[in-house]
GROMACS .gro file of C-alpha atoms in nm:
model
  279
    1UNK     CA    1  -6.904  -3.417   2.106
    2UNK     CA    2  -6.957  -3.456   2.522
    3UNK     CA    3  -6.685  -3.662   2.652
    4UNK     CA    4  -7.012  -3.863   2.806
    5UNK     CA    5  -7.079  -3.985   2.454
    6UNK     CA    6  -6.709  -4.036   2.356
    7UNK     CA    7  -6.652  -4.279   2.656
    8UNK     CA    8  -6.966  -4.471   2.570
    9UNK     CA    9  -6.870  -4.556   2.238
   10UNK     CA   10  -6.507  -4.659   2.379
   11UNK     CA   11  -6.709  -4.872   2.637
   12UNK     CA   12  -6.949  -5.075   2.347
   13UNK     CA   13  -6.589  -5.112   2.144
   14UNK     CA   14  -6.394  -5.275   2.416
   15UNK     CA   15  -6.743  -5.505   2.502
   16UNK     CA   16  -6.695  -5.597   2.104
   17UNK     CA   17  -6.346  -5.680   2.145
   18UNK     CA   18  -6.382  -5.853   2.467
   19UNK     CA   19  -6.671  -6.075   2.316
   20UNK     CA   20  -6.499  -6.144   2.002
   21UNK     CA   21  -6.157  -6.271   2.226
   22UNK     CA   22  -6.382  -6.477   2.399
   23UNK     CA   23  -6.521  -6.651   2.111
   24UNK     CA   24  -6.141  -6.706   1.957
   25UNK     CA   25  -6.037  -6.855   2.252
   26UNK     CA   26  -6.327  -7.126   2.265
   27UNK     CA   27  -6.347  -7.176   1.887
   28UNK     CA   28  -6.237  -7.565   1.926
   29UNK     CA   29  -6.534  -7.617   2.167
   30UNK     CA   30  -6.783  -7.351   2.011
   31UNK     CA   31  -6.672  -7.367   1.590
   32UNK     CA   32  -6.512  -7.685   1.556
   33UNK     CA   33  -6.370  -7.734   1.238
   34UNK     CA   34  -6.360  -7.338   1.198
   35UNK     CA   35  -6.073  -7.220   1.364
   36UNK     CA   36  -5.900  -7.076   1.057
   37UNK     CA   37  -6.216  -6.902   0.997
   38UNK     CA   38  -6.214  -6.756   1.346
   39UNK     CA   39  -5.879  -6.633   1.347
   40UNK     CA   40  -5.898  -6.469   1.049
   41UNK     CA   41  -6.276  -6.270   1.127
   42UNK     CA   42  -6.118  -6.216   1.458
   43UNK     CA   43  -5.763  -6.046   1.330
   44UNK     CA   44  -6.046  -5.847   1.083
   45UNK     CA   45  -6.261  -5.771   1.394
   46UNK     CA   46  -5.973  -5.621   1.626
   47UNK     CA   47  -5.798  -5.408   1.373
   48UNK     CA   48  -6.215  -5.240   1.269
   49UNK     CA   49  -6.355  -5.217   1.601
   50UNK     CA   50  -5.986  -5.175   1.732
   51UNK     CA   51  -5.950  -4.851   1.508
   52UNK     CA   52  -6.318  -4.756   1.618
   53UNK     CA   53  -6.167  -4.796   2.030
   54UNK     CA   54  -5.917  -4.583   1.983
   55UNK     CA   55  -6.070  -4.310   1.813
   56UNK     CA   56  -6.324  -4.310   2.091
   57UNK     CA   57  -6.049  -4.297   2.344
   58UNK     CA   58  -5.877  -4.019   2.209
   59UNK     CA   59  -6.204  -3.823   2.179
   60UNK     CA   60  -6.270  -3.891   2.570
   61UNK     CA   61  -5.949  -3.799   2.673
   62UNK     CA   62  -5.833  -3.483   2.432
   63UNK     CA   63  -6.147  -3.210   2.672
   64UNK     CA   64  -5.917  -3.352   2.965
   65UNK     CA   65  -5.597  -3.312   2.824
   66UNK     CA   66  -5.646  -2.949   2.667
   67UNK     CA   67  -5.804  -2.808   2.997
   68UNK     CA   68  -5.459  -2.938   3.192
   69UNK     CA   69  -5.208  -2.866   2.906
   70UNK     CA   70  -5.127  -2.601   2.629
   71UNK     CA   71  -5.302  -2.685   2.267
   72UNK     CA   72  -4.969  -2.775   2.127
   73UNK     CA   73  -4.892  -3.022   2.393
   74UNK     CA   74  -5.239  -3.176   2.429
   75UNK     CA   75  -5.264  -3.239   2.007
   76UNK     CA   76  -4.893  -3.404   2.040
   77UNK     CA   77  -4.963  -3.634   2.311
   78UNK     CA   78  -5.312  -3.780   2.159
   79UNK     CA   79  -5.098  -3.830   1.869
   80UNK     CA   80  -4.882  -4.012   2.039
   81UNK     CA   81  -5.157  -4.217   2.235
   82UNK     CA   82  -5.367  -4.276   1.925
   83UNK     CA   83  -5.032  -4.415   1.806
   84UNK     CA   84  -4.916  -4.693   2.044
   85UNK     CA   85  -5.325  -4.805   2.098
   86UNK     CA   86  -5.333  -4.867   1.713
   87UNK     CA   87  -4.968  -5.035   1.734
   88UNK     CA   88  -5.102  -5.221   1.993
   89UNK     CA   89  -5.430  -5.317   1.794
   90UNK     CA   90  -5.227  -5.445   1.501
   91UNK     CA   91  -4.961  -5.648   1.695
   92UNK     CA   92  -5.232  -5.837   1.853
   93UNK     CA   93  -5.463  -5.893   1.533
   94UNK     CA   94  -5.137  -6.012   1.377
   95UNK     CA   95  -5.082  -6.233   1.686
   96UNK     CA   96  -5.413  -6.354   1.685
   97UNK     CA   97  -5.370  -6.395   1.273
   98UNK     CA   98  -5.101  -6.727   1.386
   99UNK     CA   99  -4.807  -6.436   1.274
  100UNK     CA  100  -4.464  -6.548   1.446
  101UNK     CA  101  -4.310  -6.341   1.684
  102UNK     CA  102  -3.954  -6.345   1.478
  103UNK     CA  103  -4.208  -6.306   1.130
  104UNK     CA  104  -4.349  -6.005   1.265
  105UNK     CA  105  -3.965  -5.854   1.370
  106UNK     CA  106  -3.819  -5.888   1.036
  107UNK     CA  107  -4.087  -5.772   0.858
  108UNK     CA  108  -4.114  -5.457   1.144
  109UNK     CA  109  -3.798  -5.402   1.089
  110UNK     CA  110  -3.782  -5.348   0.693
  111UNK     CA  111  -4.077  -5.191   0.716
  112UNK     CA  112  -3.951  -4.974   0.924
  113UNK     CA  113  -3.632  -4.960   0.707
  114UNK     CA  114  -3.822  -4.865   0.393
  115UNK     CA  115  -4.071  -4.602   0.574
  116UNK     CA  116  -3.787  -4.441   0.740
  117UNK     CA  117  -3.599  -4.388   0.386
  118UNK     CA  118  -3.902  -4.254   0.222
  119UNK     CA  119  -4.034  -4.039   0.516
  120UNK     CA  120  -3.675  -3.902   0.642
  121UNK     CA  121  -3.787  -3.543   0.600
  122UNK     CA  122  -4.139  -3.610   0.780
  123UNK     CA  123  -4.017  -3.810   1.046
  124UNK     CA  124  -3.716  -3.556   1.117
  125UNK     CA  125  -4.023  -3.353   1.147
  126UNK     CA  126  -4.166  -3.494   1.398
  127UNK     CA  127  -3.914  -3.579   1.588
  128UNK     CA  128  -3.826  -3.225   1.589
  129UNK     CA  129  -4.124  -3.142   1.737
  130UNK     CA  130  -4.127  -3.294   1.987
  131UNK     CA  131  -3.789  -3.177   2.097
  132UNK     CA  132  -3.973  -2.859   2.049
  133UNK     CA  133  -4.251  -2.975   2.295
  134UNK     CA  134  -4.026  -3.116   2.572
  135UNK     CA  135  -3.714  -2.877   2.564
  136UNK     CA  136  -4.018  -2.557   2.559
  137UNK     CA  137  -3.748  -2.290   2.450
  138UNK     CA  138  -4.051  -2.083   2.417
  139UNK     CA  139  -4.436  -2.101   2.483
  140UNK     CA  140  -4.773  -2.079   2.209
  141UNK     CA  141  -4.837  -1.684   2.271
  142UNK     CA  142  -4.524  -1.588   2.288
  143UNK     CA  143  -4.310  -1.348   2.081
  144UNK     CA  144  -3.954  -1.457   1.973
  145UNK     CA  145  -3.724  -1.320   1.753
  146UNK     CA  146  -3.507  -1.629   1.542
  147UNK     CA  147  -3.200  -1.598   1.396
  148UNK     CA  148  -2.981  -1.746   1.165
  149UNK     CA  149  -3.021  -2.054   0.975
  150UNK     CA  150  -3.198  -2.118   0.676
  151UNK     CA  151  -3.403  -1.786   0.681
  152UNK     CA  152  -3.063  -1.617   0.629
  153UNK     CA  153  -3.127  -1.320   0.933
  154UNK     CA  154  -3.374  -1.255   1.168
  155UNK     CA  155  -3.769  -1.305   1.176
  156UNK     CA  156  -4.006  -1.181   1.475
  157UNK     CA  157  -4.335  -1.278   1.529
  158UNK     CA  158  -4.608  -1.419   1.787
  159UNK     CA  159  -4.583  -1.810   1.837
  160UNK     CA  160  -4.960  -1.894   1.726
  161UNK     CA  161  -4.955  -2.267   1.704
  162UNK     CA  162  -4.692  -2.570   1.781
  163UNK     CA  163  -4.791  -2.885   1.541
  164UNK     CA  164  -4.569  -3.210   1.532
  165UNK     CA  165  -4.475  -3.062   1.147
  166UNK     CA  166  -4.470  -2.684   1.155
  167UNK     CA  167  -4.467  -2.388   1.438
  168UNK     CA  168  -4.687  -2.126   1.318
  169UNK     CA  169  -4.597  -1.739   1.350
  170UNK     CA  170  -4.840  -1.424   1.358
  171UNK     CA  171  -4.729  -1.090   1.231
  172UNK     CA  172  -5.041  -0.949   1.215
  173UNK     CA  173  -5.258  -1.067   0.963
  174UNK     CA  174  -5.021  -1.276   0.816
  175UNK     CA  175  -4.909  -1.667   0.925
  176UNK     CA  176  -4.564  -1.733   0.816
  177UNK     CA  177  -4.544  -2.186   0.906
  178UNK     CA  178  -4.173  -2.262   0.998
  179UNK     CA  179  -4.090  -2.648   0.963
  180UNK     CA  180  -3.994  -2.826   1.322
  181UNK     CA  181  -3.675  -2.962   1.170
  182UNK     CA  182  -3.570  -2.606   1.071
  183UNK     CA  183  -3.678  -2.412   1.390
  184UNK     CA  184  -3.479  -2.650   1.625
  185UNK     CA  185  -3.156  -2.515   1.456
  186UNK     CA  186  -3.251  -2.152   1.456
  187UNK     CA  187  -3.163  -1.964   1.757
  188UNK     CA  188  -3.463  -1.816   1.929
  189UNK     CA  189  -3.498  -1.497   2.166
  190UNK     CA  190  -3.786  -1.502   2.371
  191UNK     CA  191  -3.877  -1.121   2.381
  192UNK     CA  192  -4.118  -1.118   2.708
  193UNK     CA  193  -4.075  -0.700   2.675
  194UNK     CA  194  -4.351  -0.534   2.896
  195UNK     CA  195  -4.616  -0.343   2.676
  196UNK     CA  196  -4.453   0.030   2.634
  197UNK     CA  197  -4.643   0.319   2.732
  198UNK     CA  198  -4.614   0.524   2.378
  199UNK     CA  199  -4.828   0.810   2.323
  200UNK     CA  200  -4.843   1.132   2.075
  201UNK     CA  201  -4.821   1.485   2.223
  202UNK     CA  202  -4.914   1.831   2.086
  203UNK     CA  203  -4.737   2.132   2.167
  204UNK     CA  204  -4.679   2.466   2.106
  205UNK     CA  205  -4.430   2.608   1.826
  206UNK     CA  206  -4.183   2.688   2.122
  207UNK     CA  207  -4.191   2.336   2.245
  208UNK     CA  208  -3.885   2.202   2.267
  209UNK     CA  209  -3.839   1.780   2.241
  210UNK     CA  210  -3.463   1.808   2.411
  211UNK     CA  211  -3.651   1.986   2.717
  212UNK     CA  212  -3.928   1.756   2.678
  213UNK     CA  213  -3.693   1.455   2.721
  214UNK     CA  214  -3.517   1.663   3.022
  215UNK     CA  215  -3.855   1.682   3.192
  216UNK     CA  216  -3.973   1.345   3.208
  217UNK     CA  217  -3.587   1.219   3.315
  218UNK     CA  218  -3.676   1.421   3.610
  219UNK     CA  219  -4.013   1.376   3.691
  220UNK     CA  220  -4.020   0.981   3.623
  221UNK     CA  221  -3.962   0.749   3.952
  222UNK     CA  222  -4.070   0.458   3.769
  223UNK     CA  223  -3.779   0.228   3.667
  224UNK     CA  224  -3.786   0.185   3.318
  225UNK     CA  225  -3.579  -0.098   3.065
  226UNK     CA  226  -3.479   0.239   2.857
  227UNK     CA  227  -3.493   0.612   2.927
  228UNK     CA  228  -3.784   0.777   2.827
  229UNK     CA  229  -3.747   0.880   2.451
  230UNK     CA  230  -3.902   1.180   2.265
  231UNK     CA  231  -3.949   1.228   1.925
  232UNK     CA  232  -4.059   1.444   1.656
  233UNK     CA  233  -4.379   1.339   1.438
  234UNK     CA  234  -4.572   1.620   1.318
  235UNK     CA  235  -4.470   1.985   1.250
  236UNK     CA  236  -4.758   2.219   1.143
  237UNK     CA  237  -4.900   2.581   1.173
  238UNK     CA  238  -5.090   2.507   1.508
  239UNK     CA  239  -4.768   2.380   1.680
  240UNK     CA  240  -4.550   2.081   1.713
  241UNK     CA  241  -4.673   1.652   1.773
  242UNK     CA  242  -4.349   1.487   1.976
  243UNK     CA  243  -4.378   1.116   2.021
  244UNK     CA  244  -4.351   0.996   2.384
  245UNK     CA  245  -4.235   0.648   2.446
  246UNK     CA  246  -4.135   0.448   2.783
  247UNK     CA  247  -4.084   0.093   2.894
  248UNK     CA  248  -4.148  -0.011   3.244
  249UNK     CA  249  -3.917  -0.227   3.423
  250UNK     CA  250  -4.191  -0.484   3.557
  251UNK     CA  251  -4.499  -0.522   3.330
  252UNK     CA  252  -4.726  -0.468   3.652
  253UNK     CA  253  -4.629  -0.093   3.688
  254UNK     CA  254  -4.748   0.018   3.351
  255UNK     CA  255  -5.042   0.222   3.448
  256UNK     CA  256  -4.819   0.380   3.710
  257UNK     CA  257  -4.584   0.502   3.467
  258UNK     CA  258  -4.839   0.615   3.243
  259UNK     CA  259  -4.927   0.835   3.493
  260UNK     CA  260  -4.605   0.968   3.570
  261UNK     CA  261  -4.546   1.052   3.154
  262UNK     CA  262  -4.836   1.235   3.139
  263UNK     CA  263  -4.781   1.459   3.473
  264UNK     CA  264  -4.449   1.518   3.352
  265UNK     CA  265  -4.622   1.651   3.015
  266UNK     CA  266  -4.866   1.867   3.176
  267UNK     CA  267  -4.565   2.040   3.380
  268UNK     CA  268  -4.373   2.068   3.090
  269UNK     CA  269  -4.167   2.385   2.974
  270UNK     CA  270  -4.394   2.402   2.648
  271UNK     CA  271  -4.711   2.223   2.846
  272UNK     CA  272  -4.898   1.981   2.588
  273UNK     CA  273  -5.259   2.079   2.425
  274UNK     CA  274  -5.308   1.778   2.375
  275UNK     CA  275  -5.222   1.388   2.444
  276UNK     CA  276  -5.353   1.058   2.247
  277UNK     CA  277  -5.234   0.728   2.226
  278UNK     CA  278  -4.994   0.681   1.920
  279UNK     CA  279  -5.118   0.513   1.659
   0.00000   0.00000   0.00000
């Protein structure tokens, strides 16, 4: 739906509400002898077309807030603005209804009382996220590591999605949801890792992976997190598959140390027949 359309529809609603305020406030003039009748269509009127408003608001608003914030942020705060409009729709239907001021407070505040016993766990929820949303210990894309807590050791996994209930994590194919109110007292490492260059060398029978190793310690100039690790994965009758892996320092010099790995494999002591990326 065009945000064109959206903010007409918002437009005709407030006209509605503006023409049905004017009418209440000349009903002893216009209706008189009506003016229960008026209050009460006019409390009905605010809280329909009131509802209708705010939907259209949030509809004109959400393209503008997702192109300026992340997806988690932008659903959170229409949430939050769909909420207060529709408070504010309700307080004044109920104002307009002849509802006291005090009335309205005490019965706020067991309602609020009652909803807050029976919804503990979904409000806590909430609440929780958006701790989540304003303290940002990590970002929707990223991949953390959590630990302790209530899933008794560690869990990895690419943040997905951030909801006001659950944060969402991708391990592949699989979603695993994590409730707010349990991720806020789990401990999380951000792991912002650059992508490693890892790659799968053949070699001759000879080849040895301590020489291997020895070579690219030499020949690398790129500064790595880790040295440069070689491994053994694949022993056959045509030769010998070692398992090169290396993590650059800054993600931006990847390709250069890419480079570097497989120089250093072509000048090896046992030179490699082959080189693929590992699977």
């Amino acid at each position: 739906m065009s945000p064109r359309r959206a903010l007409g529809g918002l437009l005709v609603a407030l006209a509605l509400i503006a023409a049905t305020m004017v009418v209440y406030y000349h009903r002893q003039e216009w209706l008189p002898g009506y003016g229960a009748w008026v209050k009460v269509g006019t409390a009905a009127v605010l809280v329909i077309v009131g509802s209708i408003a705010v939907h259209w608001l949030v509809r004109s608003l959400s393209p503008r807030l997702f192109r300026r914030l992340d997806p988690a942020t932008a659903g959170t705060l229409g949430f939050l603005i769909r909420l207060f409009a529709m408070s504010t729709v309700v307080i004044l239907a109920l104002r307009v209804a002849g509802i006291k001021a005090s009335t309205l407070a005490l019965g706020g505040s067991i309602t609020a009382v009652v909803l807050g016993l029976a919804a503990q766990q979904s409000l806590g929820g909430i609440f929780a996220g958006v701790v989540l949303q304003s303290t940002r210990p990590f970002r929707v894309g990223e991949r953390v590591r959590l630990v302790g807590g209530f899933i008794g050791g560690t869990l990895e996994g690419t943040v997905s999605s951030l909801s006001l209930f659950y944060t969402t994590l991708a391990q592949g194919a699989d979603r695993i949801q994590i409730p707010n109110s349990v991720m806020i007292n789990l401990a999380v490492v951000p792991l912002r890792e650059p992508d490693r260059v890892d790659l799968k060398a053949r070699f001759s029978g000879e080849a040895s992976p301590r020489l291997v190793e020895k070579r690219l310690l030499d020949s690398v100039d790129t500064p790595t997190r880790y040295p440069p690790s070689v491994a053994l994965e694949e022993v056959d009758e045509d030769g010998v598959v070692l398992r090169i892996g290396a993590t650059p320092l800054r993600p931006g010099d990847g390709s250069q140390l890419a480079e570097e790995v497989l120089e250093a494999l072509r000048r090896a002591p046992a030179s490699a027949e082959a080189a693929m990326p590992a699977s």
